[in-house]
Each structure stands twice: as C-alpha cells, then as structure tokens.
Amino acid sequence: MKQTPLCDALRSFASSAPLRMHMPGHKGRPLPLPELNAAAALDFTELPPTGNLFEAGGPIQEAEELWARAFGSKSCLFLTGGSTQGVLSAFTLCCRPGDRVLLDRGCHRSSFNALALLDLHPRYLDRPWLEEPGVTGPVSPEQVDRALTEWPEIKTVCITSPTYYGVLSDIPAIARAAHAHGARLIVDGAHGAHLPFLGNFDLAAADVTVVSAHKTLPAPGQSALLFSPVFSPEELLRAGSIYGSSSPSYPMMAALDAARAWMEEEGREGLRSAAAQVERLRNRFPSLTDRDAPLDPARLVFSCPDGHGAEAALESMGIYSEMADSRHVVFICTSADTPEDFVRLEETWSAVLKCQPHGVSFPPLPPAPAPVPVLSPRQARFSPAGTLPLRAAEGRISACQVAPYPPGIPVIAPGELITKKTIAYLSQIGYNMEKDTEVVCL
C-alpha cells in the first residue's frame, strides 16, 4: 500500500471544507487557469493539519523520512526552489566564509553563486577530456586525493554526477578519498534523482547530495531534494530556509511525496523499461555508451556530424531534445516515456541521420580554455559593474558567469579574465557574441 503522508493530510484537510481565511488568495477555489484547479484544492499554507517545511515534525517530515529511506540516506529536505536552493544550502552546511573549496569546473552556475555569497575561494578539478566521444569524463578519486594532498587546507569538495551527458563518477570512492583528508563531499546530482529506483545508491555516499526530482521523475518544475547521512534534518532545514521561500508550494511538496510512492511501485518498472530502450537505441545508432565512460542507464546521447542541425531537424518534426552541441543530441528518458515514444524517436532519428553531412566531420567541441583568476568570486560579483558585448570585453574581468544554458556550466566565472581564447571558444560553440556581459569597473 502506498504511503503518502503529506498527500493524505492535505486531502483530508481539504475534504473537511475548512473556512480558509488565510493565504493563498484563491482559497482553494477555481483558478483563472482551469488546468491548475485540481492542484488549487491542496494549495495550503502552514497550519496545524498541513505542517511546516521549516519546522520539525508533521506530515512533511514524515514524507521526507520516506524519501530518505528510498534514497538510502539519513536526512532529507524538500526543496521548492530547485537544485539551486539545494546547492546553496549544501555549501552553507559544509563551509565557513573565507574557506577554500575544491570545485569540479563542470559544476552548475549555482555552485559559482555559492562561492560569491559565502566568500569561498575555489581550486578547480579539471575533468579529463574524452577525445573520441567528445565529452568530459568522470572525476576520479585519485584526482581528488592529489588535489587535497596539494591543498590540505581544503575541507570541502564539490562535484557533479551525473553530468548533462549522463557521465557518472565513482561517488563512494571519491567520498573515501575526501574523508581520508578530513574533507566533506558535496555532490550536485541534479540529474540523478531516478538512480536509486534503478538500484544505484552511490549518491547516498556523499556527505550532502542535491537532486532535482523534476528533471527525471514525475514531479513539477523546481521540485528537488537535499539529502545527507551526516547532517540532521534540523540542520538541513536551517540551511534550506535561508534560500527557500517562507511560503513553499504545498502542491510541489505533495508531488514529491506522490512521486516517491509511485516510483517505488509501478514507476520503477517503467523506468527499467525506459533504460532498456535507451540501451537498444545506443546499440543501433552512434551514441555515447558505457565503453566511453560509466553512464546513467536512462540518459540517451546520440552522436552525429552536426548536432545543432540535427536538433533543428528534430524540432521541425515535433521532437524536442534536452540539449545539443556540435557533435551530440541529448535526450532525458524517464518512466513517463512510452514504447510508442521510443518508436517515434527511433524512426525520426533514422530519418534525420540520412540528412546529416556525409564524409564531413564538424570540429569536435573542445574543452573550455583554462580560467585566469584575477579577483575572488565575491569581489567580482559585488563590485561596481558595467556591461559590454562579449565580443568587446577582451581583457576585462567578468562580474558574472558566462554560462551557455544548457548545460549551465560557466565558461567564465566571476573574477576571471575574459581572454581572446575564451571569446573564441564561446564563438565556436555558438554563443551570442553580441550579448551583453557584466564586467567589473575598478
């Protein structure tokens, strides 16, 4: 029998027909957008029957405890501000202002915002470049061990796993390497919320893990989760409350409760079926496979001569991928995808490939140039700044991230010099060179 304590509490309270003389203003009645009416009935505020996200106890904590058990962790906090809220909370839990941190250069821009907000000073882990598939590979425990040996003052490590391309790092081994140096490991696992339902619990080995339920599970946008085996639920909620709204969305939290219960039953089989379809399509078409790097079984990355052209061709036929680069098209596959969906994708991709350039290989997407730090992230982010078109900003210090999205990974981070090489790289990957960027005015 499904356990959904928060959903049950909200349904029960709504069915009692309470006089709702409190926010939200719609009072549970029909909304101007009829498609949202079903959610409105469960859209409450903090009341004794509904609980409070940022106070211990009640049906929300019961639902979080069930998620912690499903993930293989001790503590869980629901996030209604996406994984961005979780990443900021994770750094707040693990760091003190002024700390040095070891940061995977492939981290999402939210990690770079955490550096500025908390006055943290990064040392970067450069992922290995896999020449043949044309993507970055996994972070290794040996890399982490060498870096922490070189910089013993660092006590926080942050990496991303899985990446946008589905590349997985060995989280248990990296955690052991970090712990051997007295450091804690944060993992931005935004794209990995589904992995425990495929039997992979590696993310639970990190000291703090952030996952986006909305990316790979049946949950609405911005719904995410923060897990930890070392911090208590009370510590998670204190950190999360700094960056989250004091009026979190009850429909989003109820959706997290329902998504876990559904995935533990029928959703698990649907996810396994999707992973089997991904494996079949990897074998049929040129793709990123486990021979290239350890991969998320449900992430499908097709390889082709012209990724951007293939993406446009797919869109003209009503199929929208997650992202594309010069050599790849990336698809997020979940338990919501039906066998008919995969057949349609297979037939359409087969047609797209026939129209791709033959005998011509577009230049592979190279790794971004090495950064040239000048100011700390905090100095740069909060200094007086002006704007210039990127093409005219050579020699200036960036006050913001220059991060093509997706995947949202900064090519230039706050405090780094905008060089001829970085401008050339951004132009090569198709970034808008006329777009204004903030530069420090000192």
Short mmCIF file of C-alpha atoms in Angstrom, two decimals:
data_model
loop_
_atom_site.label_atom_id
_atom_site.label_comp_id
_atom_site.label_asym_id
_atom_site.label_seq_id
_atom_site.Cartn_x
_atom_site.Cartn_y
_atom_site.Cartn_z
CA MET A 1 0.00 0.00 0.00
CA LYS A 2 1.36 3.40 -0.96
CA GLN A 3 2.50 5.63 1.90
CA THR A 4 1.89 9.32 1.14
CA PRO A 5 1.58 11.09 4.49
CA LEU A 6 1.63 14.64 3.14
CA CYS A 7 -0.81 13.94 0.31
CA ASP A 8 -3.13 12.19 2.76
CA ALA A 9 -3.01 15.08 5.24
CA LEU A 10 -3.75 17.69 2.56
CA ARG A 11 -6.61 15.67 1.05
CA SER A 12 -8.12 15.04 4.48
CA PHE A 13 -7.95 18.70 5.47
CA ALA A 14 -9.38 19.88 2.14
CA SER A 15 -12.28 17.41 2.41
CA SER A 16 -13.26 18.86 5.81
CA ALA A 17 -14.34 22.07 3.99
CA PRO A 18 -12.43 24.47 6.27
CA LEU A 19 -13.18 28.18 6.07
CA ARG A 20 -9.88 29.33 4.57
CA MET A 21 -9.37 32.84 5.95
CA HIS A 22 -5.64 32.65 5.21
CA MET A 23 -3.39 32.71 2.18
CA PRO A 24 -3.16 31.73 -0.63
CA GLY A 25 -5.67 34.15 -2.02
CA HIS A 26 -7.51 31.67 -4.23
CA LYS A 27 -8.78 29.87 -1.07
CA GLY A 28 -8.79 26.53 -2.88
CA ARG A 29 -11.42 27.68 -5.36
CA PRO A 30 -11.17 27.63 -9.20
CA LEU A 31 -8.22 29.48 -10.68
CA PRO A 32 -8.20 31.64 -13.82
CA LEU A 33 -6.25 28.82 -15.49
CA PRO A 34 -8.62 25.83 -15.28
CA GLU A 35 -5.85 23.28 -15.87
CA LEU A 36 -4.49 24.11 -12.38
CA ASN A 37 -7.76 23.73 -10.50
CA ALA A 38 -7.05 20.25 -9.16
CA ALA A 39 -3.84 21.45 -7.50
CA ALA A 40 -5.54 24.51 -6.01
CA ALA A 41 -7.57 22.40 -3.59
CA LEU A 42 -4.36 21.17 -1.95
CA ASP A 43 -2.58 24.53 -2.00
CA PHE A 44 -2.47 25.48 1.68
CA THR A 45 -0.20 27.48 3.95
CA GLU A 46 1.46 26.48 7.24
CA LEU A 47 -1.36 25.28 9.50
CA PRO A 48 -1.51 22.60 12.22
CA PRO A 49 -3.03 19.97 9.87
CA THR A 50 -0.63 20.73 6.98
CA GLY A 51 2.70 21.09 8.76
CA ASN A 52 5.58 23.49 8.15
CA LEU A 53 8.52 22.72 5.86
CA PHE A 54 10.98 24.60 8.05
CA GLU A 55 9.87 23.21 11.41
CA ALA A 56 10.44 19.65 12.56
CA GLY A 57 7.55 17.20 12.74
CA GLY A 58 4.24 16.82 10.95
CA PRO A 59 3.29 15.21 7.65
CA ILE A 60 6.03 16.97 5.68
CA GLN A 61 8.77 15.45 7.81
CA GLU A 62 7.07 12.06 7.57
CA ALA A 63 7.18 12.34 3.78
CA GLU A 64 10.84 13.44 3.91
CA GLU A 65 11.73 10.44 6.07
CA LEU A 66 10.21 8.11 3.48
CA TRP A 67 12.31 9.81 0.79
CA ALA A 68 15.46 9.46 2.91
CA ARG A 69 14.79 5.74 3.24
CA ALA A 70 14.19 5.38 -0.52
CA PHE A 71 17.45 7.22 -1.27
CA GLY A 72 19.48 5.28 1.29
CA SER A 73 20.25 8.34 3.41
CA LYS A 74 19.62 9.58 6.96
CA SER A 75 18.11 13.02 6.37
CA CYS A 76 16.06 14.67 3.63
CA LEU A 77 14.70 18.15 3.00
CA PHE A 78 12.10 19.01 0.38
CA LEU A 79 13.18 21.88 -1.87
CA THR A 80 10.75 24.08 -3.78
CA GLY A 81 13.49 26.29 -5.22
CA GLY A 82 15.07 23.65 -7.42
CA SER A 83 18.53 22.19 -7.04
CA THR A 84 19.85 25.75 -6.93
CA GLN A 85 18.36 26.09 -3.43
CA GLY A 86 19.93 22.76 -2.53
CA VAL A 87 23.41 23.62 -3.80
CA LEU A 88 23.44 26.91 -1.88
CA SER A 89 22.25 25.06 1.23
CA ALA A 90 24.92 22.37 0.81
CA PHE A 91 27.77 24.88 0.75
CA THR A 92 26.25 26.65 3.77
CA LEU A 93 26.25 23.36 5.67
CA CYS A 94 29.82 22.42 4.79
CA CYS A 95 31.73 25.73 4.63
CA ARG A 96 32.52 28.86 6.55
CA PRO A 97 33.10 32.26 4.93
CA GLY A 98 36.61 32.53 3.57
CA ASP A 99 37.13 28.78 3.14
CA ARG A 100 38.92 27.32 0.15
CA VAL A 101 36.94 24.65 -1.69
CA LEU A 102 37.78 22.06 -4.33
CA LEU A 103 35.28 22.53 -7.14
CA ASP A 104 34.56 20.47 -10.23
CA ARG A 105 34.87 23.02 -13.05
CA GLY A 106 31.85 21.32 -14.62
CA CYS A 107 29.57 22.35 -11.75
CA HIS A 108 26.35 24.22 -12.38
CA ARG A 109 26.37 28.00 -12.08
CA SER A 110 24.57 27.77 -8.71
CA SER A 111 27.84 26.49 -7.21
CA PHE A 112 29.61 29.58 -8.51
CA ASN A 113 26.90 31.75 -6.94
CA ALA A 114 27.56 29.97 -3.64
CA LEU A 115 31.24 30.96 -3.90
CA ALA A 116 30.29 34.63 -4.14
CA LEU A 117 27.59 34.57 -1.48
CA LEU A 118 29.75 32.77 1.09
CA ASP A 119 33.10 34.32 0.11
CA LEU A 120 34.61 30.96 -0.83
CA HIS A 121 37.82 30.58 -2.82
CA PRO A 122 37.90 27.80 -5.43
CA ARG A 123 40.57 25.43 -6.57
CA TYR A 124 39.34 23.60 -9.65
CA LEU A 125 39.20 19.96 -10.60
CA ASP A 126 39.56 19.65 -14.36
CA ARG A 127 37.69 16.68 -15.77
CA PRO A 128 39.56 14.52 -18.29
CA TRP A 129 38.63 15.20 -21.90
CA LEU A 130 37.48 12.09 -23.77
CA GLU A 131 38.67 12.79 -27.29
CA GLU A 132 36.75 10.13 -29.21
CA PRO A 133 33.27 10.72 -27.73
CA GLY A 134 33.96 14.46 -27.38
CA VAL A 135 32.75 14.92 -23.78
CA THR A 136 34.36 15.31 -20.38
CA GLY A 137 34.84 12.13 -18.40
CA PRO A 138 34.31 11.30 -14.73
CA VAL A 139 36.19 12.85 -11.82
CA SER A 140 38.45 10.18 -10.30
CA PRO A 141 39.20 9.56 -6.62
CA GLU A 142 42.90 9.83 -7.49
CA GLN A 143 42.35 13.40 -8.75
CA VAL A 144 40.63 14.31 -5.52
CA ASP A 145 43.36 12.68 -3.42
CA ARG A 146 46.13 14.52 -5.30
CA ALA A 147 44.34 17.87 -5.05
CA LEU A 148 43.69 17.54 -1.31
CA THR A 149 47.30 16.48 -0.75
CA GLU A 150 48.44 19.61 -2.58
CA TRP A 151 45.96 21.88 -0.77
CA PRO A 152 45.49 20.32 2.70
CA GLU A 153 43.61 23.39 3.97
CA ILE A 154 40.63 22.45 1.76
CA LYS A 155 37.89 20.63 3.67
CA THR A 156 35.02 20.73 1.13
CA VAL A 157 34.86 19.05 -2.27
CA CYS A 158 32.01 19.56 -4.75
CA ILE A 159 31.49 17.58 -7.93
CA THR A 160 28.67 16.93 -10.40
CA SER A 161 27.43 13.39 -11.04
CA PRO A 162 25.74 12.51 -13.33
CA THR A 163 26.64 15.20 -15.85
CA TYR A 164 24.27 16.51 -18.52
CA TYR A 165 25.65 13.76 -20.77
CA GLY A 166 24.96 11.12 -18.11
CA VAL A 167 28.60 10.54 -17.13
CA LEU A 168 28.85 9.06 -13.63
CA SER A 169 31.74 9.46 -11.20
CA ASP A 170 32.52 6.86 -8.52
CA ILE A 171 30.93 8.67 -5.58
CA PRO A 172 31.72 6.10 -2.85
CA ALA A 173 35.42 6.05 -3.83
CA ILE A 174 35.59 9.85 -4.08
CA ALA A 175 33.91 10.15 -0.67
CA ARG A 176 36.54 7.83 0.81
CA ALA A 177 39.31 9.92 -0.74
CA ALA A 178 37.80 13.14 0.65
CA HIS A 179 37.23 11.65 4.11
CA ALA A 180 40.83 10.43 4.26
CA HIS A 181 41.83 14.11 4.20
CA GLY A 182 39.15 15.19 6.67
CA ALA A 183 37.08 16.79 3.91
CA ARG A 184 33.37 16.58 3.15
CA LEU A 185 31.91 15.75 -0.24
CA ILE A 186 29.02 17.65 -1.84
CA VAL A 187 27.50 16.11 -4.97
CA ASP A 188 25.31 18.06 -7.34
CA GLY A 189 23.31 15.07 -8.51
CA ALA A 190 20.56 17.19 -10.05
CA HIS A 191 20.19 14.78 -12.97
CA GLY A 192 20.27 11.64 -10.81
CA ALA A 193 17.06 11.61 -8.75
CA HIS A 194 15.94 8.44 -10.56
CA LEU A 195 19.11 6.41 -9.97
CA PRO A 196 18.03 4.76 -6.66
CA PHE A 197 14.98 3.38 -8.46
CA LEU A 198 17.38 1.61 -10.83
CA GLY A 199 19.26 0.15 -7.86
CA ASN A 200 22.13 2.65 -7.86
CA PHE A 201 22.56 4.20 -4.40
CA ASP A 202 26.03 5.68 -4.93
CA LEU A 203 24.85 9.27 -4.42
CA ALA A 204 24.00 8.42 -0.81
CA ALA A 205 27.74 8.03 -0.08
CA ALA A 206 28.26 11.81 -0.31
CA ASP A 207 28.04 13.97 2.80
CA VAL A 208 25.44 16.16 1.08
CA THR A 209 23.63 15.38 -2.17
CA VAL A 210 21.22 17.53 -4.17
CA VAL A 211 18.85 16.04 -6.76
CA SER A 212 16.19 17.58 -8.99
CA ALA A 213 13.05 15.45 -8.87
CA HIS A 214 11.58 17.48 -11.71
CA LYS A 215 14.39 16.55 -14.12
CA THR A 216 13.94 12.77 -14.18
CA LEU A 217 10.88 11.90 -12.06
CA PRO A 218 7.14 12.63 -12.40
CA ALA A 219 7.30 15.88 -10.43
CA PRO A 220 6.67 19.55 -11.33
CA GLY A 221 9.34 22.12 -12.16
CA GLN A 222 11.55 23.33 -9.29
CA SER A 223 10.79 20.34 -7.05
CA ALA A 224 14.05 18.98 -5.66
CA LEU A 225 15.56 17.19 -2.66
CA LEU A 226 18.52 17.61 -0.30
CA PHE A 227 19.99 14.50 1.36
CA SER A 228 22.66 13.89 3.97
CA PRO A 229 23.91 10.96 6.07
CA VAL A 230 25.85 13.28 8.42
CA PHE A 231 23.68 16.37 8.93
CA SER A 232 20.44 16.12 10.91
CA PRO A 233 17.02 17.05 9.48
CA GLU A 234 17.10 20.15 11.69
CA GLU A 235 20.45 21.24 10.21
CA LEU A 236 19.13 20.73 6.68
CA LEU A 237 16.02 22.78 7.30
CA ARG A 238 18.00 25.62 8.91
CA ALA A 239 20.27 25.87 5.87
CA GLY A 240 17.45 25.39 3.38
CA SER A 241 15.33 28.09 4.99
CA ILE A 242 17.99 30.71 4.20
CA TYR A 243 17.48 30.25 0.46
CA GLY A 244 13.91 28.98 0.23
CA SER A 245 10.63 30.85 0.35
CA SER A 246 8.89 31.04 3.72
CA SER A 247 5.75 30.19 1.70
CA PRO A 248 6.81 26.95 -0.03
CA SER A 249 4.41 25.37 -2.51
CA TYR A 250 2.30 22.65 -0.95
CA PRO A 251 1.31 21.17 -4.34
CA MET A 252 5.03 20.83 -5.14
CA MET A 253 5.77 19.12 -1.82
CA ALA A 254 2.74 16.84 -2.23
CA ALA A 255 4.00 15.99 -5.71
CA LEU A 256 7.36 14.95 -4.22
CA ASP A 257 5.54 12.70 -1.75
CA ALA A 258 3.42 11.15 -4.52
CA ALA A 259 6.34 10.77 -6.96
CA ARG A 260 8.34 8.69 -4.49
CA ALA A 261 5.39 6.43 -3.70
CA TRP A 262 4.64 5.93 -7.40
CA MET A 263 8.26 5.24 -8.30
CA GLU A 264 8.52 2.61 -5.55
CA GLU A 265 5.71 0.70 -7.24
CA GLU A 266 4.70 0.97 -10.93
CA GLY A 267 7.15 3.76 -11.78
CA ARG A 268 10.18 1.57 -11.12
CA GLU A 269 9.18 -0.86 -13.86
CA GLY A 270 8.53 2.00 -16.28
CA LEU A 271 12.00 3.38 -15.60
CA ARG A 272 13.61 -0.01 -16.18
CA SER A 273 11.71 -0.27 -19.46
CA ALA A 274 12.98 3.18 -20.50
CA ALA A 275 16.55 2.18 -19.63
CA ALA A 276 16.19 -0.95 -21.77
CA GLN A 277 15.00 1.18 -24.69
CA VAL A 278 17.97 3.51 -24.21
CA GLU A 279 20.34 0.55 -24.32
CA ARG A 280 18.68 -0.71 -27.50
CA LEU A 281 18.96 2.66 -29.23
CA ARG A 282 22.58 3.08 -28.11
CA ASN A 283 23.35 -0.17 -29.85
CA ARG A 284 21.52 0.80 -33.03
CA PHE A 285 22.83 4.35 -33.55
CA PRO A 286 26.19 6.05 -32.93
CA SER A 287 25.92 7.04 -29.29
CA LEU A 288 27.74 7.70 -26.06
CA THR A 289 27.99 4.28 -24.39
CA ASP A 290 29.47 2.59 -21.32
CA ARG A 291 32.56 1.86 -23.39
CA ASP A 292 33.27 5.61 -23.31
CA ALA A 293 32.55 6.26 -19.62
CA PRO A 294 30.29 4.99 -16.81
CA LEU A 295 26.82 6.23 -17.77
CA ASP A 296 23.36 6.82 -16.37
CA PRO A 297 21.34 3.96 -17.92
CA ALA A 298 18.46 6.31 -18.75
CA ARG A 299 20.39 9.12 -20.47
CA LEU A 300 20.47 8.87 -24.27
CA VAL A 301 23.18 10.80 -26.12
CA PHE A 302 23.24 10.37 -29.89
CA SER A 303 26.44 11.24 -31.78
CA CYS A 304 26.31 12.83 -35.23
CA PRO A 305 28.35 15.13 -37.50
CA ASP A 306 26.17 18.21 -36.84
CA GLY A 307 24.36 18.18 -33.51
CA HIS A 308 22.78 21.61 -33.84
CA GLY A 309 21.49 20.80 -37.32
CA ALA A 310 20.06 17.51 -36.06
CA GLU A 311 18.35 19.28 -33.17
CA ALA A 312 16.71 21.74 -35.57
CA ALA A 313 15.58 18.89 -37.85
CA LEU A 314 14.03 17.05 -34.90
CA GLU A 315 12.18 20.17 -33.80
CA SER A 316 10.76 20.63 -37.28
CA MET A 317 9.18 17.18 -36.82
CA GLY A 318 7.83 17.94 -33.33
CA ILE A 319 10.55 16.25 -31.24
CA TYR A 320 12.39 18.41 -28.72
CA SER A 321 15.63 17.21 -27.15
CA GLU A 322 17.09 18.43 -23.86
CA MET A 323 20.16 19.98 -25.49
CA ALA A 324 22.62 19.68 -28.38
CA ASP A 325 26.23 20.55 -29.07
CA SER A 326 28.26 20.34 -32.26
CA ARG A 327 28.51 16.53 -32.08
CA HIS A 328 25.68 15.31 -29.85
CA VAL A 329 21.98 15.48 -29.15
CA VAL A 330 20.93 14.70 -25.56
CA PHE A 331 17.59 13.17 -24.54
CA ILE A 332 16.28 12.76 -20.98
CA CYS A 333 14.40 9.45 -20.79
CA THR A 334 12.13 8.64 -17.84
CA SER A 335 9.36 6.36 -16.64
CA ALA A 336 6.91 8.68 -18.41
CA ASP A 337 8.21 7.71 -21.85
CA THR A 338 6.14 5.01 -23.55
CA PRO A 339 7.27 2.35 -26.03
CA GLU A 340 5.45 4.38 -28.69
CA ASP A 341 7.53 7.43 -27.78
CA PHE A 342 10.74 5.49 -28.35
CA VAL A 343 9.47 4.15 -31.67
CA ARG A 344 8.70 7.68 -32.81
CA LEU A 345 12.13 8.88 -31.70
CA GLU A 346 13.83 5.95 -33.40
CA GLU A 347 12.05 6.45 -36.72
CA THR A 348 12.58 10.21 -36.69
CA TRP A 349 16.26 9.98 -35.73
CA SER A 350 16.82 7.46 -38.51
CA ALA A 351 15.38 9.98 -40.98
CA VAL A 352 17.44 12.83 -39.51
CA LEU A 353 20.67 10.86 -39.82
CA LYS A 354 20.08 10.33 -43.54
CA CYS A 355 20.13 14.12 -44.00
CA GLN A 356 23.27 14.68 -41.95
CA PRO A 357 26.51 15.61 -43.75
CA HIS A 358 28.28 12.52 -45.12
CA GLY A 359 32.05 12.35 -45.31
CA VAL A 360 32.24 15.62 -43.36
CA SER A 361 33.08 15.80 -39.69
CA PHE A 362 32.36 19.00 -37.86
CA PRO A 363 35.11 20.00 -35.41
CA PRO A 364 34.54 18.35 -32.03
CA LEU A 365 33.50 20.53 -29.15
CA PRO A 366 36.77 21.19 -27.27
CA PRO A 367 37.12 21.67 -23.53
CA ALA A 368 36.86 25.27 -22.39
CA PRO A 369 40.13 27.19 -22.01
CA ALA A 370 41.77 27.24 -18.58
CA PRO A 371 40.44 30.07 -16.39
CA VAL A 372 42.59 33.07 -15.48
CA PRO A 373 41.51 34.20 -11.97
CA VAL A 374 42.11 37.83 -11.01
CA LEU A 375 39.61 38.62 -8.22
CA SER A 376 37.76 36.42 -5.72
CA PRO A 377 34.24 35.41 -6.78
CA ARG A 378 32.75 37.64 -4.07
CA GLN A 379 34.87 40.67 -5.00
CA ALA A 380 33.89 40.33 -8.62
CA ARG A 381 30.21 39.60 -8.11
CA PHE A 382 29.58 42.51 -5.76
CA SER A 383 31.89 45.13 -7.24
CA PRO A 384 30.52 48.01 -9.33
CA ALA A 385 29.97 46.65 -12.83
CA GLY A 386 29.13 47.78 -16.31
CA THR A 387 28.10 45.91 -19.44
CA LEU A 388 29.79 45.29 -22.77
CA PRO A 389 29.02 42.99 -25.69
CA LEU A 390 31.06 39.86 -25.10
CA ARG A 391 33.00 40.35 -28.35
CA ALA A 392 34.27 43.70 -26.98
CA ALA A 393 35.11 42.52 -23.45
CA GLU A 394 38.58 41.07 -24.04
CA GLY A 395 40.95 41.99 -21.22
CA ARG A 396 38.15 42.81 -18.75
CA ILE A 397 37.30 40.93 -15.55
CA SER A 398 33.95 39.17 -15.58
CA ALA A 399 31.48 40.12 -12.85
CA CYS A 400 29.09 37.32 -13.72
CA GLN A 401 29.03 33.79 -15.08
CA VAL A 402 29.15 33.37 -18.82
CA ALA A 403 27.35 30.05 -18.90
CA PRO A 404 25.62 28.77 -22.03
CA TYR A 405 22.40 27.06 -20.96
CA PRO A 406 22.02 24.19 -21.16
CA PRO A 407 24.13 22.88 -19.56
CA GLY A 408 24.64 25.98 -17.40
CA ILE A 409 28.35 25.38 -16.81
CA PRO A 410 30.36 28.63 -16.63
CA VAL A 411 32.98 29.09 -19.31
CA ILE A 412 33.94 32.30 -17.49
CA ALA A 413 33.23 32.66 -13.77
CA PRO A 414 33.08 35.85 -11.68
CA GLY A 415 36.58 37.18 -11.06
CA GLU A 416 38.13 35.64 -14.17
CA LEU A 417 39.77 37.42 -17.07
CA ILE A 418 37.90 37.47 -20.38
CA THR A 419 40.61 36.40 -22.81
CA LYS A 420 40.90 36.06 -26.55
CA LYS A 421 40.79 32.28 -26.09
CA THR A 422 37.55 32.32 -24.08
CA ILE A 423 35.89 34.64 -26.59
CA ALA A 424 36.98 32.37 -29.47
CA TYR A 425 35.70 29.30 -27.63
CA LEU A 426 32.29 30.83 -26.94
CA SER A 427 32.01 31.89 -30.57
CA GLN A 428 32.90 28.35 -31.67
CA ILE A 429 30.15 26.76 -29.59
CA GLY A 430 27.57 29.20 -30.93
CA TYR A 431 27.24 31.62 -28.00
CA ASN A 432 25.70 35.00 -28.83
CA MET A 433 28.72 37.30 -29.09
CA GLU A 434 26.51 40.41 -29.16
CA LYS A 435 25.01 39.52 -25.78
CA ASP A 436 25.93 41.97 -23.05
CA THR A 437 28.04 40.65 -20.20
CA GLU A 438 28.77 42.29 -16.85
CA VAL A 439 32.37 43.38 -16.33
CA VAL A 440 34.00 44.75 -13.19
CA CYS A 441 34.52 48.50 -13.14
CA LEU A 442 37.52 49.13 -10.89
#
